[in-house]
Coordinates of C-alpha atoms and ligand atoms in Angstrom, one line a residue:
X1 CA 98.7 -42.4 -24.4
X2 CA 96.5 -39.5 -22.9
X3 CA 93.0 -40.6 -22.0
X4 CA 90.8 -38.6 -24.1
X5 CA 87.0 -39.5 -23.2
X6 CA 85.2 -41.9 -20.5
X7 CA 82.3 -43.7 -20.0
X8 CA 80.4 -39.9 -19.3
X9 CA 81.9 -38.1 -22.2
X10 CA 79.6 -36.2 -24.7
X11 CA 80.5 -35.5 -28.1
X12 CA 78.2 -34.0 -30.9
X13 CA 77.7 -35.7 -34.0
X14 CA 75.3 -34.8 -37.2
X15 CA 73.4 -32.6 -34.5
X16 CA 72.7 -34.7 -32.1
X17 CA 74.8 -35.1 -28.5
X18 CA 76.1 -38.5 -27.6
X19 CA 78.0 -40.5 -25.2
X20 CA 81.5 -40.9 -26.8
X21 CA 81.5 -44.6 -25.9
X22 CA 78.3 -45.5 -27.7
X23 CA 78.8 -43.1 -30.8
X24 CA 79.0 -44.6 -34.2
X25 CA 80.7 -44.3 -37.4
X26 CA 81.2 -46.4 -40.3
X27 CA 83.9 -49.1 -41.2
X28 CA 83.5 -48.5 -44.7
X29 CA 84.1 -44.8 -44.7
X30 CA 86.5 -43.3 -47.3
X31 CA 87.9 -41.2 -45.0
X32 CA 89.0 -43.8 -42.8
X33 CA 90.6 -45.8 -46.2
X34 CA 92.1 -42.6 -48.0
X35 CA 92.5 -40.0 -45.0
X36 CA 90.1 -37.7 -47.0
X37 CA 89.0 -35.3 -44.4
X38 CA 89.1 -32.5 -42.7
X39 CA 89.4 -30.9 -39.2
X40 CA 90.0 -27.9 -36.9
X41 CA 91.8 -28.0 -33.8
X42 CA 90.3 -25.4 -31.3
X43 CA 91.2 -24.4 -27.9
X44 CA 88.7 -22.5 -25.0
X45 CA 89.8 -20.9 -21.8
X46 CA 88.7 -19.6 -18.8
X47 CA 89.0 -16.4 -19.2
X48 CA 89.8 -13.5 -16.8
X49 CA 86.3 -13.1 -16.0
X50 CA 85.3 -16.6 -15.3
X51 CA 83.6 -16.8 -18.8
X52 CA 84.2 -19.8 -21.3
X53 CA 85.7 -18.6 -24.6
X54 CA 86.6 -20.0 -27.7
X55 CA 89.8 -18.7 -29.1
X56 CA 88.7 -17.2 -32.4
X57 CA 86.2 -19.5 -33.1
X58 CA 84.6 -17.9 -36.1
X59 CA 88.0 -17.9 -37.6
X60 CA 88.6 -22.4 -37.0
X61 CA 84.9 -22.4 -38.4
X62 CA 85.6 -20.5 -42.1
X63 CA 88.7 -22.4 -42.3
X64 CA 86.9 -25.7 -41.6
X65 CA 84.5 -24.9 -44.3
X66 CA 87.6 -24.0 -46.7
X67 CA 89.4 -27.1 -45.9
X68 CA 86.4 -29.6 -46.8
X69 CA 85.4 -27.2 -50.0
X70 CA 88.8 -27.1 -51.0
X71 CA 88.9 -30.8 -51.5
X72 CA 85.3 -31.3 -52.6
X73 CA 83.8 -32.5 -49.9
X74 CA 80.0 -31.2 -49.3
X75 CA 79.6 -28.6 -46.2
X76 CA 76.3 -27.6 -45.3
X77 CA 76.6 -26.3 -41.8
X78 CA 76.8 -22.5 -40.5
X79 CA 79.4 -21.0 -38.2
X80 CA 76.4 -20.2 -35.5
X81 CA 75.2 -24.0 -35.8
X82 CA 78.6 -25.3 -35.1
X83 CA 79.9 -22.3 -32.4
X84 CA 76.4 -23.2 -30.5
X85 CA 77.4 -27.2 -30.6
X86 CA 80.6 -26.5 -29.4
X87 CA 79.7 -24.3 -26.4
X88 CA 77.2 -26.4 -25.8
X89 CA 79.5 -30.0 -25.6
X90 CA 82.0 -27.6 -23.7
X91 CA 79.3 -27.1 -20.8
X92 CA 77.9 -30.8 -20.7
X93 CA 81.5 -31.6 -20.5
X94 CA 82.2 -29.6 -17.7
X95 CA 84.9 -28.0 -19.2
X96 CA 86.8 -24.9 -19.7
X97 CA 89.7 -25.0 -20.9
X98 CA 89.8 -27.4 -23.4
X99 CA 90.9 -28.6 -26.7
X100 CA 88.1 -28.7 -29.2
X101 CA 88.4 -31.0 -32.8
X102 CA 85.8 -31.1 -34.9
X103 CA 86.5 -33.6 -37.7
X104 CA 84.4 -33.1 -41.3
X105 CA 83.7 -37.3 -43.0
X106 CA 82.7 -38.9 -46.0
X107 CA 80.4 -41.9 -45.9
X108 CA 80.8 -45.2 -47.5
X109 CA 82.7 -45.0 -50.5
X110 CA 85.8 -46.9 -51.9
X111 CA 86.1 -45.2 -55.0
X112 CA 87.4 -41.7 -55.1
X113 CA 84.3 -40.3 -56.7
X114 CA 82.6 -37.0 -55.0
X115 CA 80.1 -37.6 -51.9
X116 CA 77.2 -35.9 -51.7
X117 CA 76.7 -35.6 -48.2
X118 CA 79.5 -35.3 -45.3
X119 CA 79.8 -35.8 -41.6
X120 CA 80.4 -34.3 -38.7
X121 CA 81.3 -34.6 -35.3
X122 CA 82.9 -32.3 -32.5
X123 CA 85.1 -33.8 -30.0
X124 CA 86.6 -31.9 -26.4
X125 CA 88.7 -32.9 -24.3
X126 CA 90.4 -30.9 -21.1
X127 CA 94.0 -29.2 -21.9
X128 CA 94.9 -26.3 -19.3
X129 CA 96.6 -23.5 -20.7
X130 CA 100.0 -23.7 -21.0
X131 CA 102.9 -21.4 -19.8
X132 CA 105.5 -22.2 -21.9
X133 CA 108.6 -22.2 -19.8
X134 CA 110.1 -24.9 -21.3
X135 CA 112.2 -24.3 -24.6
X136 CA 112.4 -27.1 -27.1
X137 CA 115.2 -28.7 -29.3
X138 CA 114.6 -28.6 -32.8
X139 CA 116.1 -30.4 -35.9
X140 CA 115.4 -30.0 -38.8
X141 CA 113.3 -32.8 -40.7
X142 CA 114.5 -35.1 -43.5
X143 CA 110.5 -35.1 -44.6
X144 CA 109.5 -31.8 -46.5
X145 CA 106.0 -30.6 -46.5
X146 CA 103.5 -31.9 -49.2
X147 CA 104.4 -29.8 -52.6
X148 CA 101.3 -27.3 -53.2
X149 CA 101.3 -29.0 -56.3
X150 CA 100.3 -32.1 -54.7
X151 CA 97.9 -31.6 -52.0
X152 CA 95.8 -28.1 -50.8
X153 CA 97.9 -27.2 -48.4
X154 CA 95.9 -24.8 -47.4
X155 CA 93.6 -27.2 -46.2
X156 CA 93.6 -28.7 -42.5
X157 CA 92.7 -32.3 -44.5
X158 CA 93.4 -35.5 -42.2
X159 CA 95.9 -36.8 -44.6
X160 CA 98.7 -34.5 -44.6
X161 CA 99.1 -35.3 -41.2
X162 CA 100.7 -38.4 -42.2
X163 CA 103.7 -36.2 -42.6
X164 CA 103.7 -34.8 -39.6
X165 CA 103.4 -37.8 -37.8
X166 CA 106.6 -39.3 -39.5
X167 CA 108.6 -36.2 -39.2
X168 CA 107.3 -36.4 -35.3
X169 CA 108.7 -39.4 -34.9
X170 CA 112.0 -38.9 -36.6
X171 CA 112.5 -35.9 -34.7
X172 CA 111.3 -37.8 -31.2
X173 CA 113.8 -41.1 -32.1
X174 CA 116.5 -38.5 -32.5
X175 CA 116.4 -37.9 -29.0
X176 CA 115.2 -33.8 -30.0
X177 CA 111.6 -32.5 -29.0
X178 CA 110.1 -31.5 -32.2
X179 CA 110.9 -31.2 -36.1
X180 CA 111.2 -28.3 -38.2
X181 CA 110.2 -29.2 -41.8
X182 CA 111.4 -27.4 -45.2
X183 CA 109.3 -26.8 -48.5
X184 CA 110.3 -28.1 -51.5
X185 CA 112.7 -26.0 -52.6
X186 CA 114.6 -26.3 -48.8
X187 CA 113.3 -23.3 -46.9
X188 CA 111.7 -23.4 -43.8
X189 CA 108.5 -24.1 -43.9
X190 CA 106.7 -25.2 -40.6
X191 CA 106.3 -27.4 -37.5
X192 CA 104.2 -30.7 -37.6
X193 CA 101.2 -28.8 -36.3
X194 CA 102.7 -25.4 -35.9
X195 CA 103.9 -22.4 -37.3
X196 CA 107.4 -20.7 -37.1
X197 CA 109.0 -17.0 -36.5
X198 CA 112.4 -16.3 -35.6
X199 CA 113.8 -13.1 -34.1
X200 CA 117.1 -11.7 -34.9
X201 CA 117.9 -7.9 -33.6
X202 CA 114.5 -7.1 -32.5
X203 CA 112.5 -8.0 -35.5
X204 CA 110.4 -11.1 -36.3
X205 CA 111.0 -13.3 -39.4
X206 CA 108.2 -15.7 -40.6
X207 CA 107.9 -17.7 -44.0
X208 CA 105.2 -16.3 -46.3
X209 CA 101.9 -18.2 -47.1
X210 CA 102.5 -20.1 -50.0
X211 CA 103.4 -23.5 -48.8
X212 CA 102.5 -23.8 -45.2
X213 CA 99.1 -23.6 -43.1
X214 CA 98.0 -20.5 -42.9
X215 CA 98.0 -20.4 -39.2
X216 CA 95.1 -19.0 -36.9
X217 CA 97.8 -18.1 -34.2
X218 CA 100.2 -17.3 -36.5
X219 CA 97.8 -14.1 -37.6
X220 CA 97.5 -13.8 -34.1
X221 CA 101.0 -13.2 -33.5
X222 CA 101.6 -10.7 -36.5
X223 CA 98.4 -9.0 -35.1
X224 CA 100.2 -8.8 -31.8
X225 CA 103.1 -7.5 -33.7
X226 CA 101.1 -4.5 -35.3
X227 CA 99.5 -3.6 -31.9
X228 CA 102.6 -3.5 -30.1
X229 CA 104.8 -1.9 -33.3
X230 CA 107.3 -4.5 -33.4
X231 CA 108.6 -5.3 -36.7
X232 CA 108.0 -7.7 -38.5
X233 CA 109.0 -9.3 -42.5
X234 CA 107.5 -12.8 -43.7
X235 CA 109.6 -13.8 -46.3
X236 CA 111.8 -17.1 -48.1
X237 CA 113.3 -18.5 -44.7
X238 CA 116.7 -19.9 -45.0
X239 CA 117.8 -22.5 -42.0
X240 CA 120.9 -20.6 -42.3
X241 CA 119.5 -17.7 -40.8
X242 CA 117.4 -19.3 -38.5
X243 CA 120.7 -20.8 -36.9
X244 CA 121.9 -17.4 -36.7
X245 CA 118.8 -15.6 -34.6
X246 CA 118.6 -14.6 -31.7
X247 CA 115.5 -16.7 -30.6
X248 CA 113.2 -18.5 -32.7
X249 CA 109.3 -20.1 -31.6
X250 CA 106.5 -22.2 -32.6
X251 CA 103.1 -20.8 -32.7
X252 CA 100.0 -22.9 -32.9
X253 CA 96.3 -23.2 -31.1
X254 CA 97.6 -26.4 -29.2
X255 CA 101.3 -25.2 -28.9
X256 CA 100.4 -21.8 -28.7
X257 CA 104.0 -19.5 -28.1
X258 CA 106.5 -21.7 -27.6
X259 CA 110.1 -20.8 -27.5
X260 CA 113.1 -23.1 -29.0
X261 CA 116.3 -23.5 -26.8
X262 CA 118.5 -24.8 -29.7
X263 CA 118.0 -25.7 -33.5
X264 CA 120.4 -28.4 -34.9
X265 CA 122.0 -28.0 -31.7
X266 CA 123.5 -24.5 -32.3
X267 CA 121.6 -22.7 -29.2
X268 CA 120.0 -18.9 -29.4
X269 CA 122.5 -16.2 -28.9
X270 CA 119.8 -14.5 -26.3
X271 CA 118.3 -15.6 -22.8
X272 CA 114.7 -16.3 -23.8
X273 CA 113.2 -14.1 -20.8
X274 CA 114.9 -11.0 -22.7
X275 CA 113.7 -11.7 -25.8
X276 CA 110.7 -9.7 -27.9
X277 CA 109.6 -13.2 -28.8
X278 CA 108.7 -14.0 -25.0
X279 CA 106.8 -10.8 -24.5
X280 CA 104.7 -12.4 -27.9
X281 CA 104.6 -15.0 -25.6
X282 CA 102.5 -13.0 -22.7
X283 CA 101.2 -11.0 -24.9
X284 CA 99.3 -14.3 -26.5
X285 CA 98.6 -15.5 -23.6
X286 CA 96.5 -12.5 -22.2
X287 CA 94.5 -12.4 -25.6
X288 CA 93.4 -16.0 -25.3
X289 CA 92.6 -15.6 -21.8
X290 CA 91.2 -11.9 -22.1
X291 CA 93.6 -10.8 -19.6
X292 CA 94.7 -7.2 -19.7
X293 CA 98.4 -6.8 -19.5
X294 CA 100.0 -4.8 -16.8
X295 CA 101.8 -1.6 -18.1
X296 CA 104.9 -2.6 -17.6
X297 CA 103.9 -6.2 -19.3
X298 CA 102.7 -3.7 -21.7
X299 CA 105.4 -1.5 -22.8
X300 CA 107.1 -4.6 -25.4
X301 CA 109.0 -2.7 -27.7
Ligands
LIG401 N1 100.9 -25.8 -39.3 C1 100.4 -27.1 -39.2 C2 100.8 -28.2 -40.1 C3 99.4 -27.3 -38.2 O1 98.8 -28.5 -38.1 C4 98.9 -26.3 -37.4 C5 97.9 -26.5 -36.3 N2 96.6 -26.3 -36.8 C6 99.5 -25.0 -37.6 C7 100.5 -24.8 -38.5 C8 99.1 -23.8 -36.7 O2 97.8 -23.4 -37.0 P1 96.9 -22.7 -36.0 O3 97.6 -21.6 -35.4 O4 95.7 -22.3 -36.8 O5 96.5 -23.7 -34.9

């Protein structure tokens, strides 16, 4: 397992900054019983200039606030408060490029009545940027994601994860690198902590909002789309047609662009270095690290 704090680590928690080994929560709290809470996962870089910056941090910040009002839990903290703690862990941490999860708690409370206060704390921990050279194997998952009907999926809530830790593991004991999951009614749907697009003649394929997290680097991507005119539908995703692209990625703060080499074993029909989807790729990269793409890089469509 990755080592995630030591003995100097800082973390903030209910406005105060602590040492990660002597912070405190409690035993009986129902979100360690039920999984009832909520989180962000975040990601800074050293950018071009030398600068710190966090990747769209206003963005994490709203959608931490609609996760825990979505599922009733209280949420009295403003987007400056929490941007400010998390620059500020980020520099007694030493650290720039980093992966950043705050996590929104109930206190003490077995019964499934509403709190009236929450928690908070905001955790980092170094991650360098990644290049994403490698391509992964996908299956798809025997797991679906949650039904809408049963859960706010909209919602980055602890528990749903649950799901994506099984259909990890399936995928992992299969001997592949990563699980695709379908929605209820058997379309694609999304990663385990990551969106999905597929290319097939030049255009980009993604499934609508609806029953998957709306992604912050998903946004990103169709942003990156519109800037650079390259086409692209969400829609109902088939795993028909997804076996029949020409490339297909994840997309997703930690995973950020990530290309797939083969889905149910049935490889992509083009080199990956040729496809629109890997200029995505750069084209990502450069936003999060405020790098300004050479001309050439430039030129995608
Ligand atoms: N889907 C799921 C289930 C996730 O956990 C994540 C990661 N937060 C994503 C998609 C991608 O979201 P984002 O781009 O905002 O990180």
């Amino acid at each position: 397992m990755a080592s995630y704090y030591n003995n100097e680590t800082i973390l903030w928690l209910n406005g105060e900054f602590v040492k990660a080994s002597e912070a405190k929560m409690d035993f009986y709290s129902q979100s360690l019983h039920y999984g009832y809470s909520v989180f962000e996962g975040i990601r800074s870089y050293k950018t071009e200039s030398g600068e710190t910056r966090i990747f769209k941090a206003t963005e994490h910040y709203d959608r931490l606030r609609n996760s825990a009002e979505s599922i009733n839990m209280p949420y009295s903290w403003t987007n400056e408060e929490l941007i400010d703690a998390t620059y500020e862990v980020l520099r007694r941490n030493n650290l720039q490029d980093a992966y950043i999860r705050p996590v929104v708690y109930a206190p003490a409370n077995m019964s499934f009545v509403k709190n009236t206060t929450s928690f908070i704390f905001i955790e980092v921990w170094e991650m360098s940027p990644f290049f994403g050279d490698k391509l992964l194997r996908i299956m798809t998952s025997s797991f679906q994601r949650p039904n809408p009907k049963a859960f706010k999926i909209t919602a980055k809530a602890a528990g749903h994860y649950v799901n994506s830790i099984l259909a990890s593991q399936e995928a992992k004991a299969k001997g592949y690198d990563e699980a695709l999951l379908t929605d209820m009614n058997g379309f694609a749907a999304e990663g385990v902590g990551a969106n999905m697009f597929y290319e097939k003649d030049g255009k980009l394929y993604t499934p609508s909002l609806g029953n998957i997290l709306p992604g912050i680097t998903r946004a990103t991507v169709l942003e990156i789309c519109a800037a650079h005119e390259i086409p692209v539908e969400e829609k109902q995703v088939t795993l028909e047609e997804i076996k029949e692209a020409d490339a297909a990625f994840f997309c997703g703060t930690a995973a950020e662009v990530i290309g797939w080499e083969s889905f149910d074993d049935i490889p992509f029909k083009k080199n990956w270095k040729e496809t629109q989807s890997r200029k995505i790729q750069l084209a990502y990269l450069a936003r999060v690290t405020e790098k300004q793409l050479e001309p050439v890089e430039n030129a995608l469509a």
